[in-house]
mmCIF file of C-alpha atoms in Angstrom:
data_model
loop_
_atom_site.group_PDB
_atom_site.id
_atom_site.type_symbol
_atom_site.label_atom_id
_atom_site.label_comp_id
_atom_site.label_asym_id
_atom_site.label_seq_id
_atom_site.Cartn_x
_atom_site.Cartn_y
_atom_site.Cartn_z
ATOM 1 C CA UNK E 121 -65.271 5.720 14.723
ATOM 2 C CA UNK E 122 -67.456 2.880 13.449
ATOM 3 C CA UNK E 123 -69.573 4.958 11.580
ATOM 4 C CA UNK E 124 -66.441 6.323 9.123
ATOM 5 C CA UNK E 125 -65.607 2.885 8.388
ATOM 6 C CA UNK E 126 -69.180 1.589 7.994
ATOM 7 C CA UNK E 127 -68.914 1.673 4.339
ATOM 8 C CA UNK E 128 -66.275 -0.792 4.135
ATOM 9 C CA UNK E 129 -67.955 -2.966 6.274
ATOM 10 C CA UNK E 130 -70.925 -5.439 5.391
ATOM 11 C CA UNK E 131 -73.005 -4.503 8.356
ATOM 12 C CA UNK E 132 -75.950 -6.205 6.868
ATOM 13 C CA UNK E 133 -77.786 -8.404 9.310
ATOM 14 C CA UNK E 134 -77.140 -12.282 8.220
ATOM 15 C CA UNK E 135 -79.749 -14.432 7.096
ATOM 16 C CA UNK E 136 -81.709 -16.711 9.696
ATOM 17 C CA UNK E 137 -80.321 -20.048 10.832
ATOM 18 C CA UNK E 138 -76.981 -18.529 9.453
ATOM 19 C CA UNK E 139 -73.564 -16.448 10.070
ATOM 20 C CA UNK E 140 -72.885 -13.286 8.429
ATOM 21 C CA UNK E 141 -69.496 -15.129 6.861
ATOM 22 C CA UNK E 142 -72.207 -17.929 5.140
ATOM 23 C CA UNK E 143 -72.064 -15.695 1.444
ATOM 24 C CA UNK E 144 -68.295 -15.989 1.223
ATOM 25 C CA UNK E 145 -68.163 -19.842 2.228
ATOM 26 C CA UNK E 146 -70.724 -20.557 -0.385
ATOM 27 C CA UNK E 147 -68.668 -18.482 -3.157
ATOM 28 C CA UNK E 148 -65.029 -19.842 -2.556
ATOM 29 C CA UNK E 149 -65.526 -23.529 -4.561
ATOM 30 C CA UNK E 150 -66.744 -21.509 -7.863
ATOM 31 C CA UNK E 151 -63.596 -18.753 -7.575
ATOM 32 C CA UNK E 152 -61.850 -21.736 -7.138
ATOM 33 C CA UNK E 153 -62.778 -23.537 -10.180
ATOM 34 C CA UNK E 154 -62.097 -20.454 -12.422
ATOM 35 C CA UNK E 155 -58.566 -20.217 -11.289
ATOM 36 C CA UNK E 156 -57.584 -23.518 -12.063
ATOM 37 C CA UNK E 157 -59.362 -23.407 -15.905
ATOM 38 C CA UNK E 158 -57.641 -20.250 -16.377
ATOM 39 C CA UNK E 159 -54.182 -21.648 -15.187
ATOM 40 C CA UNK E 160 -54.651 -24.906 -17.213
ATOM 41 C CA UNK E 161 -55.297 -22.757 -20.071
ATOM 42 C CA UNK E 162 -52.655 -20.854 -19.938
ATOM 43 C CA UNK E 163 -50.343 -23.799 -19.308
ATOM 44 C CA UNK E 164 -51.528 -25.394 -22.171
ATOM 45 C CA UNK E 165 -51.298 -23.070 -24.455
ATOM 46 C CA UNK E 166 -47.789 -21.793 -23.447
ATOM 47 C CA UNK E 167 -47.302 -25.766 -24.229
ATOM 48 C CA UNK E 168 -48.254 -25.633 -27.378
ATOM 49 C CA UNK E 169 -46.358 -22.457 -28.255
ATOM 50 C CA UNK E 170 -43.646 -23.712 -27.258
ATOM 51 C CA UNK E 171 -44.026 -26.548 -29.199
ATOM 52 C CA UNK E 172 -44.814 -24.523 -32.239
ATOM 53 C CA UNK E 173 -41.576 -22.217 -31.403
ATOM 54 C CA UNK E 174 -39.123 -25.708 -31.217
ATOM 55 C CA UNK E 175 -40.445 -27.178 -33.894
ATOM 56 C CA UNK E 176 -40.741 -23.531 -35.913
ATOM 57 C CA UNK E 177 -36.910 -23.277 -35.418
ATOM 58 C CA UNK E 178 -36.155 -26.710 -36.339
ATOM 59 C CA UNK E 179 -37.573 -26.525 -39.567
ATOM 60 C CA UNK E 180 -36.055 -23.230 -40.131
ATOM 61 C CA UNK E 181 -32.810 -25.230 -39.418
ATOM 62 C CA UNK E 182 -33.363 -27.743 -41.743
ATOM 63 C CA UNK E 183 -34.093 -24.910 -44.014
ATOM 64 C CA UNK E 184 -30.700 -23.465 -43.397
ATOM 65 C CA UNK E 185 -29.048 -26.644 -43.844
ATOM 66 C CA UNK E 186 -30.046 -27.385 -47.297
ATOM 67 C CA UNK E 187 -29.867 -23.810 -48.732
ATOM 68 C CA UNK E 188 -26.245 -23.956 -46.991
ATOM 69 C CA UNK E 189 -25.579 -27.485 -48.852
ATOM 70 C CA UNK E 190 -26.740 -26.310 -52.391
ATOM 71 C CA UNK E 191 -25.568 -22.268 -51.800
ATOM 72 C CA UNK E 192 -21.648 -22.088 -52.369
ATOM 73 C CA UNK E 193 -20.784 -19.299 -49.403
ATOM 74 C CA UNK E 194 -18.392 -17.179 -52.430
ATOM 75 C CA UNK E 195 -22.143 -16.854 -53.922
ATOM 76 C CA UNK E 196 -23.639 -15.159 -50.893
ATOM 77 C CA UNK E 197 -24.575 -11.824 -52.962
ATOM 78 C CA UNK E 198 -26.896 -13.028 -54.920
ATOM 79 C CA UNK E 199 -30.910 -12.678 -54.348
ATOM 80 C CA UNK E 200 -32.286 -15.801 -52.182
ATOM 81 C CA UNK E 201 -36.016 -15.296 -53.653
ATOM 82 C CA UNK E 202 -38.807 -16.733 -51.774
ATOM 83 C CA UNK E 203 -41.407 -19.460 -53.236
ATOM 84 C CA UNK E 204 -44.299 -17.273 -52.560
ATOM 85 C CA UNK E 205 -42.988 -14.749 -54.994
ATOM 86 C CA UNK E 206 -41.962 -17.159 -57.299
ATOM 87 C CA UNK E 207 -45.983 -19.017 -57.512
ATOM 88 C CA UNK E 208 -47.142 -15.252 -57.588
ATOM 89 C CA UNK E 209 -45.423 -14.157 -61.009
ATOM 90 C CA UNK E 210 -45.776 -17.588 -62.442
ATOM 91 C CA UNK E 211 -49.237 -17.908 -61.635
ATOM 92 C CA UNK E 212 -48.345 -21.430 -59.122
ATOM 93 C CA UNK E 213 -46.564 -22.603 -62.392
ATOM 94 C CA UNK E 214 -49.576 -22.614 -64.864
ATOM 95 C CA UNK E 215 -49.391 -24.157 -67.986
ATOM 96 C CA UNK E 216 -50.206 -20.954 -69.623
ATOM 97 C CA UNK E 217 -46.748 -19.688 -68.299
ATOM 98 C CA UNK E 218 -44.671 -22.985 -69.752
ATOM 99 C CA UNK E 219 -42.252 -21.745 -71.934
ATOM 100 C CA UNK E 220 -40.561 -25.615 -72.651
ATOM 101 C CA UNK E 221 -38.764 -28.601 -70.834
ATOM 102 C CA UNK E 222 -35.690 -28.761 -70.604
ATOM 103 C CA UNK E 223 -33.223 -31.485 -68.986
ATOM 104 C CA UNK E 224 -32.925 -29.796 -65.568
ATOM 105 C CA UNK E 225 -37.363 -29.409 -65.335
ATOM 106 C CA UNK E 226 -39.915 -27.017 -67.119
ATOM 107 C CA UNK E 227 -38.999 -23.569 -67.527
ATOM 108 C CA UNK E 228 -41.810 -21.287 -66.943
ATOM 109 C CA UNK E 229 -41.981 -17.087 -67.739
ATOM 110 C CA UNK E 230 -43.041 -14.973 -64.896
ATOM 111 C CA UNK E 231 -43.764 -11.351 -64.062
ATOM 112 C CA UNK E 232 -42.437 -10.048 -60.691
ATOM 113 C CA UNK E 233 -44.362 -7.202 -58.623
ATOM 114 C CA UNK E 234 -42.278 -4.722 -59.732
ATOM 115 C CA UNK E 235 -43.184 -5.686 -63.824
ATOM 116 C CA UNK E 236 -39.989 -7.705 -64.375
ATOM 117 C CA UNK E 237 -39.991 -10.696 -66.826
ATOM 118 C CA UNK E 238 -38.368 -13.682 -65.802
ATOM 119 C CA UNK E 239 -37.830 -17.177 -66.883
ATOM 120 C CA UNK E 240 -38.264 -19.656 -63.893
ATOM 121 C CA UNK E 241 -36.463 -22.933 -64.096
ATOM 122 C CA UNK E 242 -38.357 -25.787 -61.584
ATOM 123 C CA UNK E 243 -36.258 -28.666 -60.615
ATOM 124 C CA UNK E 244 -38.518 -31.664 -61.858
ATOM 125 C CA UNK E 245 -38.838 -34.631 -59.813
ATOM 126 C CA UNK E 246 -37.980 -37.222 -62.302
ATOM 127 C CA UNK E 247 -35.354 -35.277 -63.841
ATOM 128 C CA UNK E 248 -31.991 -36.958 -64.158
ATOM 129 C CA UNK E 249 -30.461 -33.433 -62.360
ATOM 130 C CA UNK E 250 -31.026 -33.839 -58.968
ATOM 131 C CA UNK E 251 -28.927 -31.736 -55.998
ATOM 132 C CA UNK E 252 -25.604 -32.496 -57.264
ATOM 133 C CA UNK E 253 -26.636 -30.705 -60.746
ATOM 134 C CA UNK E 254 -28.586 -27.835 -59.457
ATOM 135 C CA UNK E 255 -25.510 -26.552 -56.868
ATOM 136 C CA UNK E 256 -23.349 -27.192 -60.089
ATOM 137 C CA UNK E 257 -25.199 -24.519 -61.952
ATOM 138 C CA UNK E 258 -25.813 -22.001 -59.725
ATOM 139 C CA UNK E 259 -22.410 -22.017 -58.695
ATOM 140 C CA UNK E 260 -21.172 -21.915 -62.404
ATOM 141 C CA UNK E 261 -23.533 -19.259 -63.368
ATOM 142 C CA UNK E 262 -23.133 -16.989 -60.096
ATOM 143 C CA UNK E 263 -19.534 -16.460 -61.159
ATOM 144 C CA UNK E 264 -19.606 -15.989 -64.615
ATOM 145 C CA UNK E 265 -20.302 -12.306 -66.402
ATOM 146 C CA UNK E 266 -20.646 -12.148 -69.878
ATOM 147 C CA UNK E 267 -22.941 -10.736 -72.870
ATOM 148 C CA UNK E 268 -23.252 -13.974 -74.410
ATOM 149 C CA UNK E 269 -24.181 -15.989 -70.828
ATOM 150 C CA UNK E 270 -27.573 -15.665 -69.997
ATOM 151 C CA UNK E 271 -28.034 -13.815 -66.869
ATOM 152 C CA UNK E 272 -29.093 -15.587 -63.455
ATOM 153 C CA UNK E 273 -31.025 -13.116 -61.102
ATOM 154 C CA UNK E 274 -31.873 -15.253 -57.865
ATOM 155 C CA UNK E 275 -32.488 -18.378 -56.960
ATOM 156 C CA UNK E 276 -34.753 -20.761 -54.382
ATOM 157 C CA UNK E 277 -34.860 -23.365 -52.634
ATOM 158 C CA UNK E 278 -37.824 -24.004 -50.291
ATOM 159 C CA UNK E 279 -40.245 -26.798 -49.571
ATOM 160 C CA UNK E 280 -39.300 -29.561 -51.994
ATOM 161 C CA UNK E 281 -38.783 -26.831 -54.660
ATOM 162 C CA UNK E 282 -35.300 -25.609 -56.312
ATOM 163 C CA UNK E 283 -35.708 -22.737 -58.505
ATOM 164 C CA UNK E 284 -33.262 -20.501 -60.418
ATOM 165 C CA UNK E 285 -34.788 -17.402 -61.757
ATOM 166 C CA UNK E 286 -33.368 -16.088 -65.025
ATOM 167 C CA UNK E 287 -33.862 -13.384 -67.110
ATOM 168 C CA UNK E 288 -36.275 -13.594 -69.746
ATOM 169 C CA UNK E 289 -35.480 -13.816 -73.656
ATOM 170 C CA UNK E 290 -38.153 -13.206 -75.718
ATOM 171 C CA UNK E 291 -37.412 -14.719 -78.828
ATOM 172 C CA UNK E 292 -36.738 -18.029 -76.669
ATOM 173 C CA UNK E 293 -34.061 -20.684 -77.934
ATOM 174 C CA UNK E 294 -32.537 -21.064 -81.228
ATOM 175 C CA UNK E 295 -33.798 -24.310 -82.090
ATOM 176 C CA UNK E 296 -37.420 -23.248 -81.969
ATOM 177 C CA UNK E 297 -36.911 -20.677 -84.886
ATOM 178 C CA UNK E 298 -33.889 -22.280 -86.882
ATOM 179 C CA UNK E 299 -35.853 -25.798 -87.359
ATOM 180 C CA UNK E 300 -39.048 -24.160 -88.272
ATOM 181 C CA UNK E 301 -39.823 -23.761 -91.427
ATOM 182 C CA UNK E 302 -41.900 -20.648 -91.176
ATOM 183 C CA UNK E 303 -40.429 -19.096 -88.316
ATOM 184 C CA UNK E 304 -36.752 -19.576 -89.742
ATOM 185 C CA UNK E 305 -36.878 -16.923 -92.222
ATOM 186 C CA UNK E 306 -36.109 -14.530 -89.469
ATOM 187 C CA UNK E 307 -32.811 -15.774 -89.838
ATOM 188 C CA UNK E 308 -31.055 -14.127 -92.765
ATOM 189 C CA UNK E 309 -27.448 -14.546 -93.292
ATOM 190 C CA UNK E 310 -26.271 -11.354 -91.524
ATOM 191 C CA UNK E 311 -28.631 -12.907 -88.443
ATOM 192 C CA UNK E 312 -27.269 -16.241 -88.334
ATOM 193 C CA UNK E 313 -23.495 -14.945 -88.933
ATOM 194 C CA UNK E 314 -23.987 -12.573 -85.726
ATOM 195 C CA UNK E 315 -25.589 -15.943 -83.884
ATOM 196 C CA UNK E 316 -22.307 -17.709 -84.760
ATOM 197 C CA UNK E 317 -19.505 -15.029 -83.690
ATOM 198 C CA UNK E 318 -21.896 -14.669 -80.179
ATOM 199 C CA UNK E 319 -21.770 -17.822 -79.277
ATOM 200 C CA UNK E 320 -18.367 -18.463 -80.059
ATOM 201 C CA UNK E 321 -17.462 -14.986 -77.841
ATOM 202 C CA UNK E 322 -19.557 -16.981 -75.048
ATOM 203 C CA UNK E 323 -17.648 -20.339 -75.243
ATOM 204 C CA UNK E 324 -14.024 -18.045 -75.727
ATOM 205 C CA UNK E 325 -14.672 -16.503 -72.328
ATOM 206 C CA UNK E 326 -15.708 -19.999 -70.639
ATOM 207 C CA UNK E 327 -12.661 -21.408 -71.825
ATOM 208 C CA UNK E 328 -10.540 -19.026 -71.544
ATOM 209 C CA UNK E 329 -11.056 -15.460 -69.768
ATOM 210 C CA UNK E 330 -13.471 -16.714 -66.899
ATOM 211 C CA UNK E 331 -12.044 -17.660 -63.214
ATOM 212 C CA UNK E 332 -13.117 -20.943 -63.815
ATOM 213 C CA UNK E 333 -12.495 -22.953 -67.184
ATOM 214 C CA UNK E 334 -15.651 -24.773 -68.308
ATOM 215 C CA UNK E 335 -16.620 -27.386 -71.003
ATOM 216 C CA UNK E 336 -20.622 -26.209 -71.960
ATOM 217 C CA UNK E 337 -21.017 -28.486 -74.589
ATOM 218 C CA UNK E 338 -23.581 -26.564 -76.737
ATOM 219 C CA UNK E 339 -26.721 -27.568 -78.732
ATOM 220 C CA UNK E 340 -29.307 -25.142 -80.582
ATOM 221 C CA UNK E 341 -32.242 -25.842 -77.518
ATOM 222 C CA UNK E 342 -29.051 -24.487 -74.939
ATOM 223 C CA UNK E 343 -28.309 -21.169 -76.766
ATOM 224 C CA UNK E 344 -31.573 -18.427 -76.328
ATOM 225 C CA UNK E 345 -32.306 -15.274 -77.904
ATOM 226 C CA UNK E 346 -33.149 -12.175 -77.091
ATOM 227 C CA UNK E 347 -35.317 -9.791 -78.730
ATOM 228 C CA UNK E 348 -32.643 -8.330 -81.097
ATOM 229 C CA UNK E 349 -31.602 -12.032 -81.711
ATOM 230 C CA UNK E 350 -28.354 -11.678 -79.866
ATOM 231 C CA UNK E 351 -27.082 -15.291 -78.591
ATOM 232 C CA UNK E 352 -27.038 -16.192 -75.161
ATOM 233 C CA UNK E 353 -25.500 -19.867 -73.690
ATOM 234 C CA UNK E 354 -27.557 -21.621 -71.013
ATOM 235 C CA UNK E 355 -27.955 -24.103 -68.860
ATOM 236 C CA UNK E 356 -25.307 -25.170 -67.119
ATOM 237 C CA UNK E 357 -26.442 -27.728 -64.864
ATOM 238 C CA UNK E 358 -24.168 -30.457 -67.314
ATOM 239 C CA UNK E 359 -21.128 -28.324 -67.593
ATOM 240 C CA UNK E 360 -17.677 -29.530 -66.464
ATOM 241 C CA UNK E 361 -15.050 -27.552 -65.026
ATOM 242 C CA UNK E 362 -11.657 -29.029 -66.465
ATOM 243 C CA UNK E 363 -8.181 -28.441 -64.553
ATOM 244 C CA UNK E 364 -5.285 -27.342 -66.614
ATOM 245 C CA UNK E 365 -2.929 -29.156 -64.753
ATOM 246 C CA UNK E 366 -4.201 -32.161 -66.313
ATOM 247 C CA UNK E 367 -2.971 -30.684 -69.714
ATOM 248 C CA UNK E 368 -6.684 -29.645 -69.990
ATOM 249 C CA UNK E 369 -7.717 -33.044 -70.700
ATOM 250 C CA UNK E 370 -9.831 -35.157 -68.237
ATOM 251 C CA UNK E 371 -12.149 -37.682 -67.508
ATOM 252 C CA UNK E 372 -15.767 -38.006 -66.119
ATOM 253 C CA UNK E 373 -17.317 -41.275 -64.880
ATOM 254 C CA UNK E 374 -20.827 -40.661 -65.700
ATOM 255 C CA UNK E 375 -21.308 -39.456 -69.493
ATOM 256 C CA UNK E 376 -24.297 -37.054 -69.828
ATOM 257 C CA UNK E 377 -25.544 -35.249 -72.744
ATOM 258 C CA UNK E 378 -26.974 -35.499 -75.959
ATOM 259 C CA UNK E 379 -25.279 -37.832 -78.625
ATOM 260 C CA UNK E 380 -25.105 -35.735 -82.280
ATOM 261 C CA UNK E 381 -23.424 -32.979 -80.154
ATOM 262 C CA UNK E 382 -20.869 -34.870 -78.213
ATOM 263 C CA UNK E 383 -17.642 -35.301 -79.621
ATOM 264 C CA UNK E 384 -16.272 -39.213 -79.853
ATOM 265 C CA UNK E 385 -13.700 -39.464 -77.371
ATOM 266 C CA UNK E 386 -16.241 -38.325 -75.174
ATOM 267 C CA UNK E 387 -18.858 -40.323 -75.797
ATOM 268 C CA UNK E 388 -17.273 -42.946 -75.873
ATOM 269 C CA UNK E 389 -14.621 -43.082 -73.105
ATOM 270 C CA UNK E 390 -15.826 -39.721 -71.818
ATOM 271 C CA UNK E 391 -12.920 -38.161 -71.664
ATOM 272 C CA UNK E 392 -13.208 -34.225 -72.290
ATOM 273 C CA UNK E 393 -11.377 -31.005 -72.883
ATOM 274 C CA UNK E 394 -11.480 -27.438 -74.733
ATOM 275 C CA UNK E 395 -11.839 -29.351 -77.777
ATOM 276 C CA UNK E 396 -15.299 -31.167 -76.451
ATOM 277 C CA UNK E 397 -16.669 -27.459 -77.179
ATOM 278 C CA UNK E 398 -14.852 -27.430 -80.277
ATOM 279 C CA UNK E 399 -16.630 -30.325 -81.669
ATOM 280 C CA UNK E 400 -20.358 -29.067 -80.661
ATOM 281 C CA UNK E 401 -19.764 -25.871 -81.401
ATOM 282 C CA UNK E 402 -19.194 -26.883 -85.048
ATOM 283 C CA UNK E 403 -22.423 -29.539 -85.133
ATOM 284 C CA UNK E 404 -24.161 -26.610 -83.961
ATOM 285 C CA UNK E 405 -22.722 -24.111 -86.651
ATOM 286 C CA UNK E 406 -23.464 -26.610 -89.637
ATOM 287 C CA UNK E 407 -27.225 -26.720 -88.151
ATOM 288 C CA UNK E 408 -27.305 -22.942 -88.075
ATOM 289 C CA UNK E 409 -26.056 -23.178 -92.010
ATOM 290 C CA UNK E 410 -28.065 -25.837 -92.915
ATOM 291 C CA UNK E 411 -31.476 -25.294 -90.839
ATOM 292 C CA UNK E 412 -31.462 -28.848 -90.427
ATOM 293 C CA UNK E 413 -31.000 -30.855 -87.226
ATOM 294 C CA UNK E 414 -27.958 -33.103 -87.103
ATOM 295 C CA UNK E 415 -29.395 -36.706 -87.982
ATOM 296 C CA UNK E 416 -26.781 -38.150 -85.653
ATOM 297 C CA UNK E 417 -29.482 -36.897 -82.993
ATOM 298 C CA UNK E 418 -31.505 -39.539 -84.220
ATOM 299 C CA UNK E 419 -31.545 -43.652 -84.255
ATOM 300 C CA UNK E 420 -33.822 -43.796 -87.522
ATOM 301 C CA UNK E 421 -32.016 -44.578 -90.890
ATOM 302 C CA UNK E 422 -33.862 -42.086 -92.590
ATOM 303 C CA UNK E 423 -31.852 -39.356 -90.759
ATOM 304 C CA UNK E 424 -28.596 -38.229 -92.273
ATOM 305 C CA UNK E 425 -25.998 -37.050 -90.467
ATOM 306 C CA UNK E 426 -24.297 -33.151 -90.909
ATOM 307 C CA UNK E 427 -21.105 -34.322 -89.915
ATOM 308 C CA UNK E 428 -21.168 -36.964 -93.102
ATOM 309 C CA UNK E 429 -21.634 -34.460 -95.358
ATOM 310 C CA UNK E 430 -24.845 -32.631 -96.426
ATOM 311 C CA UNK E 431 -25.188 -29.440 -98.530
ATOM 312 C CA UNK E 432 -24.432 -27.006 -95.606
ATOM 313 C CA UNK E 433 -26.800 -24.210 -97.022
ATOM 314 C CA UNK E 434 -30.447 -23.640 -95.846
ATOM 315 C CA UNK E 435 -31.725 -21.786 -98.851
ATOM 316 C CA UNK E 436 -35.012 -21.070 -96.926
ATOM 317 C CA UNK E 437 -33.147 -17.850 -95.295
ATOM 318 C CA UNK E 438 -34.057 -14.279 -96.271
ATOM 319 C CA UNK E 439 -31.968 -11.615 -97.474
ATOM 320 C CA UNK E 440 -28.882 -10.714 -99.313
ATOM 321 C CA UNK E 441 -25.717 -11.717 -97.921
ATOM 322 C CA UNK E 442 -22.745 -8.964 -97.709
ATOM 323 C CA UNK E 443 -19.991 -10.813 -95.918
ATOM 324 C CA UNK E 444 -16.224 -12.560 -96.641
ATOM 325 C CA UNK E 445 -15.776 -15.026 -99.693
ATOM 326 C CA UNK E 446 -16.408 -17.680 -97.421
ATOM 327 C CA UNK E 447 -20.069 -16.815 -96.664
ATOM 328 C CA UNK E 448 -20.789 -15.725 -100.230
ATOM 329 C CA UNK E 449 -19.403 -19.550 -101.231
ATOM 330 C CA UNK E 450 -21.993 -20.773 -98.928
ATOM 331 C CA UNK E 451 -24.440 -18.397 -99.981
ATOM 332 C CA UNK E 452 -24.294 -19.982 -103.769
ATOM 333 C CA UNK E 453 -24.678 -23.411 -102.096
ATOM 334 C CA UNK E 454 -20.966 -24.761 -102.303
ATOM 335 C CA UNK E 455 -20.333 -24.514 -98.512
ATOM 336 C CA UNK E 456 -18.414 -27.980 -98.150
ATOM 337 C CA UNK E 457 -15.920 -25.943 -100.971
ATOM 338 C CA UNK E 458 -14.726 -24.219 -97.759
ATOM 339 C CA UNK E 459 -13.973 -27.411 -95.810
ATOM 340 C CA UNK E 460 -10.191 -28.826 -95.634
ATOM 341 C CA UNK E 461 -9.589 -31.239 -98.219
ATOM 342 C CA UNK E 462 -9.220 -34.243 -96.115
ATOM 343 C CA UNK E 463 -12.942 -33.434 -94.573
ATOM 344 C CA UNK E 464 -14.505 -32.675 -98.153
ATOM 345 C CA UNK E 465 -13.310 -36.239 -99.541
ATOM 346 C CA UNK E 466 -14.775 -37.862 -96.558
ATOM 347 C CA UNK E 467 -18.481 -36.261 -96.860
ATOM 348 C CA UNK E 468 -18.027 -37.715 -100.176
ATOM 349 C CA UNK E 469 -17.183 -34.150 -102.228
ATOM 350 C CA UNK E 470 -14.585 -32.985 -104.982
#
């Protein structure tokens, strides 16, 4: 019997002065010291993932509370992009990639994985549009549709950054060929006439066949083009949205914009309405005739104003004009012959 359980068995004779139980005695302190290293290790570090995980989730909440303050809920469907993408196709914002500045930040073009162009807008920190502005136009543009509206594709809102992601226009805004002298020939007459009627179909469906009615209040730096020079309205981070039971007429406390473009009772008292548009819309037509920015822009005396009168013809444009009698009067450089009467006496014309 003891011999088929000998192997189990230390049967080896103890060491002199000493009991055969002396090797286990010895050996319990050290066991004991690795168990409690390994249990304080694994304490500790289920501490700290736990307080990785709490405060993991609480930033994350944070998170959700600001993208849930700026994000309209009616806007759900569309794209939430995230920043890393973003600093990918933009190359972290490089100038290289600056396309301009605008009032809402710099606008930067981008490439996404998939080989899509896009225009980048970045919220800048000492830009006048702060949270207030940047819900105001991605809830504008999120609801409007229209061949004449440039076309908002995502959006962001991460870290300290707000981002809306546009698509890209190559030819870039109207002001940065119509004011050039070299670049401006593009522009023949049949071009600029087609600028005109685009951007008037864009500020026709803002006021009146989109769900909400809005006041853009144009200017040649707000109106991009793409690469067939087709007109598209931007930036909407200044817009109003006007109620018609007010008899579409109503009244902002903060007046923001650019004088030259905004019409009197505006500027002044800044009280707004369809007509607001009206009034830019036809600065920004006599610019587009002219190639010449309205002087009213402008403190210096040297600058003279469009709306006073100045030979609305910009003979720099290439081309030969085929259009209504109108056009061809402009075309032969008698353009303030079209005007009412009352407004040709005033710019000082028979």
């Amino acid at each position: 019997m003891r011999w088929g359980v000998s192997p189990l068995l230390d049967t080896a004779p103890a060491p002199a002065g000493g009991d055969g139980a002396g090797h286990v005695v010895t050996s319990s302190p050290d066991a004991m010291r690795i168990v409690v290293v390994v249990l304080v290790t694994v304490v500790f570090c289920t501490l700290l993932y736990c307080i990785y995980c709490w405060r993991w989730r609480k930033r994350n909440a944070i998170k959700r509370s600001l993208f849930e303050s700026l994000w309209p809920r009616s806007s759900s469907d569309l794209p939430l992009m995230d920043l890393a993408s973003i600093l990918a196709a933009t190359d972290n914002f490089s100038k290289a990639n600056k396309l301009g500045e605008g009032g809402f930040g710099p606008v930067y073009k981008g490439v996404l994985r998939g080989g899509l162009e896009i225009a980048v807008k970045r919220l800048s920190a000492r830009s006048r549009q702060g949270a207030a502005e940047f819900r105001n136009e991605v809830e504008l543009i999120a609801k409007l549709q229209h061949r004449n509206l440039v076309r908002l594709l995502g959006w962001c809102a991460e870290r300290d950054e707000k981002l809306l992601i546009y698509e890209y226009l190559p030819n870039r805004s109207l002001d940065a060929i119509l004011f050039d002298r070299n670049k401006s020939r593009q522009l023949g007459w049949s071009t600029r006439h087609n600028i005109i009627l685009g951007i008037a179909r864009g500020i026709l469906y803002l006021h009146e066949d989109s769900l909400l009615k809005i006041v853009h209040r144009d200017k040649a730096s707000n109106v991009l083009l793409d690469d067939k020079m087709n007109p598209k309205i931007s930036d909407f981070g200044m817009a109003k949205i006007f109620e018609e039971e007010s008899g579409g007429i109503n009244n902002t406390g903060r007046v923001v914009g650019t004088y030259g473009y905004m019409a009197p009772e505006f500027a002044l008292e800044g009280v707004f309405s369809v007509k607001s548009d009206v009034f830019s819309f036809g600065v920004l037509v006599l610019e587009i005739l002219s190639g010449q920015r309205n002087g009213a822009l402008y403190l210096e005396e040297h600058h003279q104003s469009l709306i006073r009168g100045m030979e609305v013809v910009d003979q720099r444009s290439c081309g030969r004009f085929h259009g209504p009698v109108a056009w061809t009067i402009v075309l032969e450089g008698r353009g303030v012959a079209v005007l009412p009467r009352w407004l040709a006496l005033r710019a000082g014309k028979p």
